[in-house]
Amino acid sequence: MERVVRAPQRLRGELEPPGDKSISHRAVLFNGAARGSALVRNFLAGADCLATVACMQAMGAQVEFLTAPQAEEEVPVTLRVTGAGDRGLHEPADVLNAENSGTTMRLISGLLAAQPFLSILTGDASLRSRPMDRIIRPLRLMGAQIWGRRGDALAPLAIRGGNLHGITYDLPVASAQVKSAVLLAALFADGASTVVEPAPSRDHSERMLRAMGADIASHERAIVVRPTGRPLEAVDVAVPGDISSAAFWMVAGVAHPDAEITLTNVGLNPTRAGILAVLQRMGASIRIERERTEGGEPVADLVVRSSALRGTVIQGAEIPLLIDELPIVAVAACAAQGDTIIRDAAELRVKETDRIAATVQELSRLGARMEELPDGMVIHGGAPLTGAACDSRGDHRLAMSLAIAGLLARGETTVRAAEAVSVSYPGFWRDLDRVAEGTEA
Ligand code: S3P
């Protein structure tokens, strides 16, 4: 599917971004393995999280949709998840398919590492090209049998879980997916485990597992898990809006010359909110209103307005705090005065696409002046964008970043493979039509 985007005269309105993808995955996965039953409100019924639902159902978790997910309409979805905690998960009768979702594959592998049965995990072509040795290594060290294609680097994966031992593991990359896989396996080990991160990554797993009765202590970069011998207890989860989805409107709002957009119910967990600090440093006008805590996660409303942006440097420990937002930050950087430099972000090369190459090549089609670095990119701001045909390459975040670039460009921008948005934001195109008022002549 192709979508055509033109620059609107104004951007106005109020939007609630869809439920957080990371938290939606965890709410189904952890409750699905827990004892008891829980309600998950504002669940993101995007393709990635639905893959997690299907995998957990195949192993005996019960997931009931109390409101049905509807393509593009995105009514808030409530689920009832009844965990397999008492009797345990069972061997799936078929291959588990994580589709496009790295979170599904990596987190479920951590859970399966402790299950005494065989499971095979696969995914789409993109996921089958993404590194899985990063989870295979620690899970094997803990005692699981686990194999992958290409010398145990790629999916499909075969896992036969085992009696696990506790480990101390230094994560080679700041990855919440790898951290979470090890933490999940560690819950079932015969002793305590410690995971050390090179820099803090999103901590939704730690927060939710603690709420379910797990013994998890965080000391700066070290996380210590002590198995309790009891199953996790199911907990209700009210999923906050996804800051990674809100980010597209934050950038549209600050970079468009006539904009004011209110974003409601945005999750502002400090391990996810790097985009806010970066845009503010670039001169963005973002007002934070109604700060509150919901389900153990900080939440607020954001009012974003047209702003004069300037370039910045993004590197080091700030990178994991906005790893998924870097393609849309590159769009903001195009609208800024001066250069923006993104470094220490080589992880972008192993996301749904190589997001360094894809962002630079696709935004360059619209006239952006930017270059690749091995671990990031340099964007020379201020070059006017001009509409052109560009391609999401099947990557949801690239599709949405290109659409926002189209809102800022002169003329007509065509985004190819525009349906990719359904992975994390099924209502994205509807929301774009809602806030864009009057298109240019
Ligand atoms: C996620 C962690 C990040 C992020 C992904 C979701 C998670 O991946 O890019 O979209 O829910 O844990 P890495 O852990 O591989 O950096």
GROMACS .gro file of C-alpha atoms and ligand atoms in nm:
model
  457
    1MET     CA    1   0.000   0.000   0.000
    2GLU     CA    2   0.117   0.353  -0.083
    3ARG     CA    3   0.018   0.668   0.102
    4VAL     CA    4   0.053   1.020  -0.031
    5VAL     CA    5   0.135   1.298   0.218
    6ARG     CA    6   0.126   1.674   0.158
    7ALA     CA    7   0.227   1.956   0.389
    8PRO     CA    8  -0.081   2.083   0.575
    9GLN     CA    9  -0.129   2.452   0.649
   10ARG     CA   10  -0.176   2.375   1.016
   11LEU     CA   11  -0.136   2.087   1.259
   12ARG     CA   12  -0.394   2.106   1.537
   13GLY     CA   13  -0.571   1.878   1.776
   14GLU     CA   14  -0.551   1.625   2.052
   15LEU     CA   15  -0.433   1.266   2.009
   16GLU     CA   16  -0.387   0.976   2.244
   17PRO     CA   17  -0.105   0.756   2.120
   18PRO     CA   18  -0.177   0.381   2.121
   19GLY     CA   19  -0.080   0.163   2.415
   20ASP     CA   20   0.290   0.108   2.478
   21LYS     CA   21   0.429  -0.179   2.271
   22SER     CA   22   0.695  -0.288   2.520
   23ILE     CA   23   0.450  -0.290   2.813
   24SER     CA   24   0.174  -0.464   2.611
   25HIS     CA   25   0.412  -0.750   2.521
   26ARG     CA   26   0.519  -0.791   2.882
   27ALA     CA   27   0.163  -0.775   3.020
   28VAL     CA   28   0.064  -1.076   2.807
   29LEU     CA   29   0.386  -1.268   2.836
   30PHE     CA   30   0.433  -1.238   3.212
   31ASN     CA   31   0.064  -1.276   3.301
   32GLY     CA   32   0.045  -1.569   3.060
   33ALA     CA   33   0.309  -1.749   3.262
   34ALA     CA   34   0.170  -1.638   3.599
   35ARG     CA   35  -0.082  -1.783   3.844
   36GLY     CA   36  -0.429  -1.629   3.825
   37SER     CA   37  -0.605  -1.397   3.590
   38ALA     CA   38  -0.553  -1.027   3.508
   39LEU     CA   39  -0.705  -0.750   3.300
   40VAL     CA   40  -0.480  -0.566   3.055
   41ARG     CA   41  -0.634  -0.232   2.959
   42ASN     CA   42  -0.529  -0.019   2.661
   43PHE     CA   43  -0.341  -0.318   2.515
   44LEU     CA   44  -0.173  -0.235   2.183
   45ALA     CA   45  -0.344  -0.465   1.931
   46GLY     CA   46  -0.066  -0.411   1.675
   47ALA     CA   47   0.086  -0.698   1.479
   48ASP     CA   48   0.388  -0.739   1.711
   49CYS     CA   49   0.189  -0.776   2.033
   50LEU     CA   50  -0.067  -1.003   1.863
   51ALA     CA   51   0.224  -1.234   1.776
   52THR     CA   52   0.306  -1.253   2.149
   53VAL     CA   53  -0.060  -1.336   2.223
   54ALA     CA   54  -0.059  -1.620   1.967
   55CYS     CA   55   0.268  -1.766   2.101
   56MET     CA   56   0.148  -1.760   2.462
   57GLN     CA   57  -0.188  -1.916   2.364
   58ALA     CA   58  -0.001  -2.196   2.185
   59MET     CA   59   0.162  -2.284   2.518
   60GLY     CA   60  -0.154  -2.285   2.726
   61ALA     CA   61  -0.207  -1.924   2.838
   62GLN     CA   62  -0.566  -1.809   2.791
   63VAL     CA   63  -0.616  -1.469   2.631
   64GLU     CA   64  -0.966  -1.335   2.588
   65PHE     CA   65  -1.035  -1.013   2.399
   66LEU     CA   66  -1.303  -0.824   2.594
   67THR     CA   67  -1.304  -0.559   2.320
   68ALA     CA   68  -1.217  -0.677   1.971
   69PRO     CA   69  -0.920  -0.523   1.791
   70GLN     CA   70  -1.034  -0.346   1.473
   71ALA     CA   71  -0.803  -0.264   1.188
   72GLU     CA   72  -0.728   0.111   1.174
   73GLU     CA   73  -1.002   0.194   1.423
   74GLU     CA   74  -0.797   0.126   1.731
   75VAL     CA   75  -1.057   0.131   2.003
   76PRO     CA   76  -0.873   0.073   2.331
   77VAL     CA   77  -0.850  -0.305   2.369
   78THR     CA   78  -0.897  -0.483   2.701
   79LEU     CA   79  -0.774  -0.838   2.745
   80ARG     CA   80  -0.824  -1.094   3.015
   81VAL     CA   81  -0.512  -1.307   3.047
   82THR     CA   82  -0.531  -1.626   3.251
   83GLY     CA   83  -0.187  -1.762   3.320
   84ALA     CA   84  -0.064  -2.118   3.303
   85GLY     CA   85   0.123  -2.063   3.630
   86ASP     CA   86  -0.036  -2.338   3.834
   87ARG     CA   87  -0.006  -2.624   3.588
   88GLY     CA   88   0.281  -2.474   3.385
   89LEU     CA   89   0.310  -2.389   3.016
   90HIS     CA   90   0.289  -2.685   2.779
   91GLU     CA   91   0.488  -2.783   2.473
   92PRO     CA   92   0.352  -2.600   2.167
   93ALA     CA   93   0.210  -2.834   1.902
   94ASP     CA   94   0.360  -2.628   1.620
   95VAL     CA   95   0.634  -2.378   1.545
   96LEU     CA   96   0.592  -2.047   1.734
   97ASN     CA   97   0.591  -1.747   1.499
   98ALA     CA   98   0.713  -1.412   1.634
   99GLU     CA   99   0.647  -1.249   1.293
  100ASN     CA  100   0.833  -0.911   1.284
  101SER     CA  101   0.880  -0.887   1.659
  102GLY     CA  102   1.223  -0.902   1.821
  103THR     CA  103   1.067  -0.850   2.163
  104THR     CA  104   0.844  -1.157   2.119
  105MET     CA  105   1.128  -1.381   2.010
  106ARG     CA  106   1.386  -1.270   2.265
  107LEU     CA  107   1.161  -1.250   2.570
  108ILE     CA  108   0.982  -1.577   2.496
  109SER     CA  109   1.321  -1.747   2.453
  110GLY     CA  110   1.405  -1.647   2.811
  111LEU     CA  111   1.082  -1.803   2.932
  112LEU     CA  112   1.132  -2.118   2.721
  113ALA     CA  113   1.486  -2.164   2.848
  114ALA     CA  114   1.332  -2.281   3.176
  115GLN     CA  115   1.059  -2.505   3.026
  116PRO     CA  116   1.128  -2.879   3.006
  117PHE     CA  117   0.998  -2.918   2.650
  118LEU     CA  118   1.101  -2.852   2.292
  119SER     CA  119   0.997  -2.539   2.111
  120ILE     CA  120   1.090  -2.396   1.772
  121LEU     CA  121   1.067  -2.020   1.718
  122THR     CA  122   1.063  -1.846   1.384
  123GLY     CA  123   0.975  -1.505   1.241
  124ASP     CA  124   0.951  -1.311   0.915
  125ALA     CA  125   1.249  -1.249   0.686
  126SER     CA  126   1.351  -0.935   0.881
  127LEU     CA  127   1.346  -1.110   1.219
  128ARG     CA  128   1.527  -1.414   1.079
  129SER     CA  129   1.814  -1.184   0.984
  130ARG     CA  130   1.847  -1.021   1.328
  131PRO     CA  131   2.109  -1.135   1.582
  132MET     CA  132   1.994  -1.404   1.825
  133ASP     CA  133   2.340  -1.512   1.946
  134ARG     CA  134   2.302  -1.234   2.203
  135ILE     CA  135   2.033  -1.437   2.382
  136ILE     CA  136   2.164  -1.785   2.297
  137ARG     CA  137   2.495  -1.719   2.473
  138PRO     CA  138   2.365  -1.629   2.821
  139LEU     CA  139   2.078  -1.880   2.813
  140ARG     CA  140   2.325  -2.160   2.731
  141LEU     CA  141   2.553  -2.046   3.010
  142MET     CA  142   2.255  -2.092   3.242
  143GLY     CA  143   2.209  -2.451   3.121
  144ALA     CA  144   1.942  -2.430   2.849
  145GLN     CA  145   1.987  -2.621   2.522
  146ILE     CA  146   1.933  -2.374   2.244
  147TRP     CA  147   2.036  -2.370   1.880
  148GLY     CA  148   2.000  -2.135   1.586
  149ARG     CA  149   2.082  -2.110   1.219
  150ARG     CA  150   2.423  -1.989   1.093
  151GLY     CA  151   2.630  -2.117   1.381
  152ASP     CA  152   2.371  -2.032   1.646
  153ALA     CA  153   2.332  -1.671   1.539
  154LEU     CA  154   1.993  -1.655   1.364
  155ALA     CA  155   1.635  -1.780   1.395
  156PRO     CA  156   1.463  -2.020   1.359
  157LEU     CA  157   1.568  -2.120   1.709
  158ALA     CA  158   1.521  -2.458   1.874
  159ILE     CA  159   1.502  -2.456   2.254
  160ARG     CA  160   1.485  -2.737   2.503
  161GLY     CA  161   1.471  -2.580   2.843
  162GLY     CA  162   1.648  -2.720   3.138
  163ASN     CA  163   1.743  -2.698   3.497
  164LEU     CA  164   1.898  -2.355   3.500
  165HIS     CA  165   2.179  -2.221   3.716
  166GLY     CA  166   2.210  -1.862   3.828
  167ILE     CA  167   2.474  -1.654   3.645
  168THR     CA  168   2.647  -1.322   3.657
  169TYR     CA  169   2.627  -1.180   3.308
  170ASP     CA  170   2.776  -0.861   3.164
  171LEU     CA  171   2.553  -0.757   2.876
  172PRO     CA  172   2.772  -0.668   2.577
  173VAL     CA  173   2.505  -0.420   2.454
  174ALA     CA  174   2.248  -0.211   2.639
  175SER     CA  175   1.947  -0.415   2.525
  176ALA     CA  176   1.626  -0.446   2.725
  177GLN     CA  177   1.530  -0.749   2.519
  178VAL     CA  178   1.844  -0.941   2.611
  179LYS     CA  179   1.828  -0.822   2.971
  180SER     CA  180   1.464  -0.933   2.996
  181ALA     CA  181   1.538  -1.276   2.844
  182VAL     CA  182   1.804  -1.339   3.109
  183LEU     CA  183   1.584  -1.202   3.391
  184LEU     CA  184   1.296  -1.432   3.288
  185ALA     CA  185   1.521  -1.739   3.279
  186ALA     CA  186   1.678  -1.632   3.609
  187LEU     CA  187   1.339  -1.644   3.785
  188PHE     CA  188   1.350  -2.023   3.745
  189ALA     CA  189   1.721  -2.089   3.816
  190ASP     CA  190   1.861  -2.275   4.116
  191GLY     CA  191   2.033  -1.967   4.257
  192ALA     CA  192   2.062  -1.590   4.230
  193SER     CA  193   2.163  -1.418   3.904
  194THR     CA  194   2.311  -1.076   3.835
  195VAL     CA  195   2.279  -0.895   3.502
  196VAL     CA  196   2.506  -0.595   3.447
  197GLU     CA  197   2.415  -0.341   3.178
  198PRO     CA  198   2.669  -0.116   3.003
  199ALA     CA  199   2.408   0.165   3.033
  200PRO     CA  200   2.049   0.164   3.162
  201SER     CA  201   1.790   0.034   2.914
  202ARG     CA  202   1.411   0.031   2.952
  203ASP     CA  203   1.311  -0.124   3.285
  204HIS     CA  204   0.949  -0.228   3.223
  205SER     CA  205   1.032  -0.594   3.290
  206GLU     CA  206   1.183  -0.521   3.629
  207ARG     CA  207   0.885  -0.305   3.732
  208MET     CA  208   0.618  -0.552   3.620
  209LEU     CA  209   0.792  -0.866   3.749
  210ARG     CA  210   0.838  -0.702   4.089
  211ALA     CA  211   0.466  -0.617   4.097
  212MET     CA  212   0.403  -0.989   4.031
  213GLY     CA  213   0.604  -1.094   4.336
  214ALA     CA  214   0.948  -1.157   4.185
  215ASP     CA  215   1.253  -1.070   4.395
  216ILE     CA  216   1.441  -0.828   4.168
  217ALA     CA  217   1.672  -0.558   4.303
  218SER     CA  218   1.835  -0.291   4.086
  219HIS     CA  219   2.160  -0.125   4.193
  220GLU     CA  220   2.265   0.126   3.927
  221ARG     CA  221   2.366  -0.093   3.632
  222ALA     CA  222   2.334  -0.430   3.813
  223ILE     CA  223   2.006  -0.618   3.846
  224VAL     CA  224   1.990  -0.908   4.091
  225VAL     CA  225   1.723  -1.179   4.068
  226ARG     CA  226   1.662  -1.424   4.352
  227PRO     CA  227   1.427  -1.709   4.255
  228THR     CA  228   1.140  -1.734   4.504
  229GLY     CA  229   1.025  -2.087   4.415
  230ARG     CA  230   0.672  -1.951   4.375
  231PRO     CA  231   0.497  -1.874   4.043
  232LEU     CA  232   0.448  -1.513   3.942
  233GLU     CA  233   0.111  -1.371   4.052
  234ALA     CA  234  -0.104  -1.221   3.774
  235VAL     CA  235  -0.147  -0.840   3.797
  236ASP     CA  236  -0.381  -0.600   3.618
  237VAL     CA  237  -0.197  -0.361   3.386
  238ALA     CA  238  -0.321  -0.023   3.261
  239VAL     CA  239  -0.090   0.027   2.962
  240PRO     CA  240   0.021   0.391   2.918
  241GLY     CA  241   0.037   0.552   2.572
  242ASP     CA  242   0.356   0.472   2.382
  243ILE     CA  243   0.610   0.756   2.386
  244SER     CA  244   0.770   0.594   2.080
  245SER     CA  245   0.443   0.652   1.890
  246ALA     CA  246   0.386   0.995   2.046
  247ALA     CA  247   0.736   1.088   1.921
  248PHE     CA  248   0.610   1.120   1.562
  249TRP     CA  249   0.361   1.391   1.666
  250MET     CA  250   0.612   1.554   1.899
  251VAL     CA  251   0.845   1.606   1.604
  252ALA     CA  252   0.564   1.703   1.365
  253GLY     CA  253   0.442   1.958   1.619
  254VAL     CA  254   0.775   2.122   1.692
  255ALA     CA  255   0.907   2.116   1.333
  256HIS     CA  256   0.596   2.236   1.144
  257PRO     CA  257   0.569   2.617   1.125
  258ASP     CA  258   0.204   2.635   1.241
  259ALA     CA  259   0.134   2.360   1.492
  260GLU     CA  260  -0.010   2.291   1.832
  261ILE     CA  261  -0.082   1.930   1.924
  262THR     CA  262  -0.181   1.787   2.262
  263LEU     CA  263  -0.076   1.429   2.328
  264THR     CA  264  -0.260   1.265   2.615
  265ASN     CA  265  -0.164   0.973   2.840
  266VAL     CA  266   0.199   0.949   2.726
  267GLY     CA  267   0.422   0.712   2.925
  268LEU     CA  268   0.727   0.901   3.053
  269ASN     CA  269   0.931   0.624   3.213
  270PRO     CA  270   1.278   0.783   3.249
  271THR     CA  271   1.437   0.488   3.065
  272ARG     CA  272   1.217   0.573   2.763
  273ALA     CA  273   1.191   0.952   2.771
  274GLY     CA  274   1.522   1.045   2.605
  275ILE     CA  275   1.334   1.200   2.311
  276LEU     CA  276   1.190   1.464   2.544
  277ALA     CA  277   1.532   1.577   2.670
  278VAL     CA  278   1.681   1.574   2.320
  279LEU     CA  279   1.400   1.778   2.162
  280GLN     CA  280   1.407   2.024   2.452
  281ARG     CA  281   1.782   2.064   2.405
  282MET     CA  282   1.712   2.136   2.036
  283GLY     CA  283   1.485   2.423   2.146
  284ALA     CA  284   1.147   2.248   2.127
  285SER     CA  285   0.846   2.390   2.306
  286ILE     CA  286   0.696   2.093   2.491
  287ARG     CA  287   0.478   2.156   2.795
  288ILE     CA  288   0.429   1.867   3.036
  289GLU     CA  289   0.087   1.865   3.203
  290ARG     CA  290  -0.108   1.641   3.445
  291GLU     CA  291   0.193   1.435   3.556
  292ARG     CA  292   0.073   1.121   3.733
  293THR     CA  293   0.160   0.755   3.796
  294GLU     CA  294  -0.048   0.478   3.643
  295GLY     CA  295   0.025   0.111   3.697
  296GLY     CA  296   0.371   0.186   3.835
  297GLU     CA  297   0.469   0.395   3.530
  298PRO     CA  298   0.491   0.778   3.510
  299VAL     CA  299   0.241   0.930   3.264
  300ALA     CA  300   0.162   1.287   3.150
  301ASP     CA  301   0.002   1.493   2.874
  302LEU     CA  302   0.231   1.685   2.638
  303VAL     CA  303   0.153   2.005   2.449
  304VAL     CA  304   0.389   2.056   2.155
  305ARG     CA  305   0.417   2.376   1.953
  306SER     CA  306   0.607   2.507   1.651
  307SER     CA  307   0.963   2.586   1.759
  308ALA     CA  308   1.291   2.712   1.615
  309LEU     CA  309   1.512   2.404   1.640
  310ARG     CA  310   1.891   2.384   1.653
  311GLY     CA  311   2.121   2.086   1.600
  312THR     CA  312   2.260   1.877   1.884
  313VAL     CA  313   2.485   1.581   1.964
  314ILE     CA  314   2.326   1.254   2.082
  315GLN     CA  315   2.561   0.983   2.208
  316GLY     CA  316   2.667   0.750   2.487
  317ALA     CA  317   2.425   0.657   2.763
  318GLU     CA  318   2.152   0.875   2.610
  319ILE     CA  319   2.119   0.640   2.309
  320PRO     CA  320   1.933   0.349   2.479
  321LEU     CA  321   1.684   0.603   2.620
  322LEU     CA  322   1.561   0.688   2.267
  323ILE     CA  323   1.691   0.405   2.048
  324ASP     CA  324   1.360   0.361   1.862
  325GLU     CA  325   1.311   0.736   1.818
  326LEU     CA  326   1.637   0.805   1.631
  327PRO     CA  327   1.481   0.789   1.279
  328ILE     CA  328   1.221   1.053   1.377
  329VAL     CA  329   1.486   1.258   1.559
  330ALA     CA  330   1.670   1.264   1.224
  331VAL     CA  331   1.358   1.426   1.073
  332ALA     CA  332   1.361   1.691   1.348
  333ALA     CA  333   1.730   1.746   1.276
  334CYS     CA  334   1.648   1.814   0.908
  335ALA     CA  335   1.426   2.103   1.024
  336ALA     CA  336   1.689   2.238   1.269
  337GLN     CA  337   1.959   2.496   1.210
  338GLY     CA  338   2.307   2.348   1.221
  339ASP     CA  339   2.438   1.994   1.238
  340THR     CA  340   2.304   1.708   1.447
  341ILE     CA  341   2.541   1.419   1.520
  342ILE     CA  342   2.417   1.079   1.638
  343ARG     CA  343   2.689   0.836   1.754
  344ASP     CA  344   2.721   0.515   1.959
  345ALA     CA  345   2.403   0.390   1.792
  346ALA     CA  346   2.534   0.090   1.593
  347GLU     CA  347   2.239  -0.107   1.739
  348LEU     CA  348   2.023   0.076   1.484
  349ARG     CA  349   2.180  -0.141   1.216
  350VAL     CA  350   2.017  -0.456   1.359
  351LYS     CA  351   1.661  -0.329   1.405
  352GLU     CA  352   1.368  -0.416   1.172
  353THR     CA  353   1.588  -0.271   0.895
  354ASP     CA  354   1.937  -0.123   0.906
  355ARG     CA  355   1.791   0.203   1.035
  356ILE     CA  356   2.110   0.401   0.980
  357ALA     CA  357   2.130   0.318   0.608
  358ALA     CA  358   1.752   0.325   0.556
  359THR     CA  359   1.697   0.660   0.733
  360VAL     CA  360   1.984   0.832   0.552
  361GLN     CA  361   1.896   0.693   0.209
  362GLU     CA  362   1.520   0.751   0.229
  363LEU     CA  363   1.535   1.103   0.382
  364SER     CA  364   1.800   1.194   0.124
  365ARG     CA  365   1.539   1.126  -0.147
  366LEU     CA  366   1.343   1.419   0.002
  367GLY     CA  367   1.648   1.644  -0.018
  368ALA     CA  368   1.784   1.598   0.334
  369ARG     CA  369   2.159   1.654   0.361
  370MET     CA  370   2.293   1.374   0.576
  371GLU     CA  371   2.562   1.108   0.592
  372GLU     CA  372   2.603   0.769   0.750
  373LEU     CA  373   2.856   0.704   1.025
  374PRO     CA  374   2.943   0.344   1.116
  375ASP     CA  375   2.753   0.394   1.443
  376GLY     CA  376   2.515   0.678   1.363
  377MET     CA  377   2.463   0.968   1.125
  378VAL     CA  378   2.530   1.336   1.068
  379ILE     CA  379   2.239   1.555   0.961
  380HIS     CA  380   2.312   1.900   0.816
  381GLY     CA  381   1.995   2.084   0.914
  382GLY     CA  382   1.815   2.356   0.728
  383ALA     CA  383   1.805   2.205   0.376
  384PRO     CA  384   1.442   2.238   0.262
  385LEU     CA  385   1.264   1.904   0.207
  386THR     CA  386   1.087   1.839  -0.122
  387GLY     CA  387   0.827   1.568  -0.172
  388ALA     CA  388   0.939   1.251  -0.351
  389ALA     CA  389   0.869   0.877  -0.356
  390CYS     CA  390   1.030   0.689  -0.068
  391ASP     CA  391   1.005   0.342   0.078
  392SER     CA  392   0.947   0.222   0.435
  393ARG     CA  393   1.122  -0.108   0.345
  394GLY     CA  394   0.856  -0.274   0.560
  395ASP     CA  395   0.984  -0.097   0.875
  396HIS     CA  396   0.702   0.059   1.080
  397ARG     CA  397   0.911   0.335   1.235
  398LEU     CA  398   1.062   0.429   0.902
  399ALA     CA  399   0.715   0.449   0.742
  400MET     CA  400   0.596   0.692   1.012
  401SER     CA  401   0.919   0.898   1.006
  402LEU     CA  402   0.888   0.940   0.629
  403ALA     CA  403   0.522   1.040   0.664
  404ILE     CA  404   0.617   1.313   0.913
  405ALA     CA  405   0.896   1.428   0.680
  406GLY     CA  406   0.623   1.448   0.413
  407LEU     CA  407   0.422   1.684   0.638
  408LEU     CA  408   0.724   1.917   0.641
  409ALA     CA  409   0.814   1.890   0.270
  410ARG     CA  410   0.706   2.103  -0.023
  411GLY     CA  411   0.495   1.905  -0.274
  412GLU     CA  412   0.385   1.547  -0.258
  413THR     CA  413   0.557   1.261  -0.075
  414THR     CA  414   0.466   0.900  -0.151
  415VAL     CA  415   0.542   0.646   0.120
  416ARG     CA  416   0.565   0.293  -0.019
  417ALA     CA  417   0.485  -0.011   0.200
  418ALA     CA  418   0.285   0.227   0.420
  419GLU     CA  419   0.091  -0.060   0.581
  420ALA     CA  420   0.399  -0.137   0.794
  421VAL     CA  421   0.263   0.110   1.054
  422SER     CA  422   0.027  -0.165   1.177
  423VAL     CA  423   0.317  -0.329   1.362
  424SER     CA  424   0.307  -0.065   1.636
  425TYR     CA  425   0.048   0.202   1.544
  426PRO     CA  426  -0.248   0.068   1.341
  427GLY     CA  427  -0.433   0.404   1.359
  428PHE     CA  428  -0.138   0.616   1.247
  429TRP     CA  429  -0.278   0.723   0.908
  430ARG     CA  430  -0.617   0.804   1.062
  431ASP     CA  431  -0.444   1.021   1.327
  432LEU     CA  432  -0.244   1.197   1.057
  433ASP     CA  433  -0.566   1.290   0.877
  434ARG     CA  434  -0.708   1.411   1.210
  435VAL     CA  435  -0.435   1.665   1.290
  436ALA     CA  436  -0.349   1.786   0.937
  437GLU     CA  437  -0.569   2.086   0.853
  438GLY     CA  438  -0.575   2.228   0.501
  439THR     CA  439  -0.316   2.104   0.255
  440GLU     CA  440  -0.088   2.334   0.058
  441ALA     CA  441  -0.212   2.459  -0.280
  442S3P     C1  442   1.238  -0.330   2.331
  442S3P     C2  443   1.372  -0.305   2.339
  442S3P     C3  444   1.451  -0.239   2.233
  442S3P     C4  445   1.361  -0.168   2.133
  442S3P     C5  446   1.242  -0.250   2.092
  442S3P     C6  447   1.159  -0.289   2.214
  442S3P     C7  448   1.170  -0.398   2.442
  442S3P     O1  449   1.526  -0.336   2.164
  442S3P     O2  450   1.435  -0.132   2.019
  442S3P     O3  451   1.161  -0.178   2.002
  442S3P     O4  452   1.045  -0.398   2.449
  442S3P     O5  453   1.241  -0.453   2.529
  442S3P     P1  454   1.672  -0.383   2.217
  442S3P     O6  455   1.654  -0.439   2.351
  442S3P     O7  456   1.718  -0.488   2.120
  442S3P     O8  457   1.757  -0.259   2.212
   0.00000   0.00000   0.00000
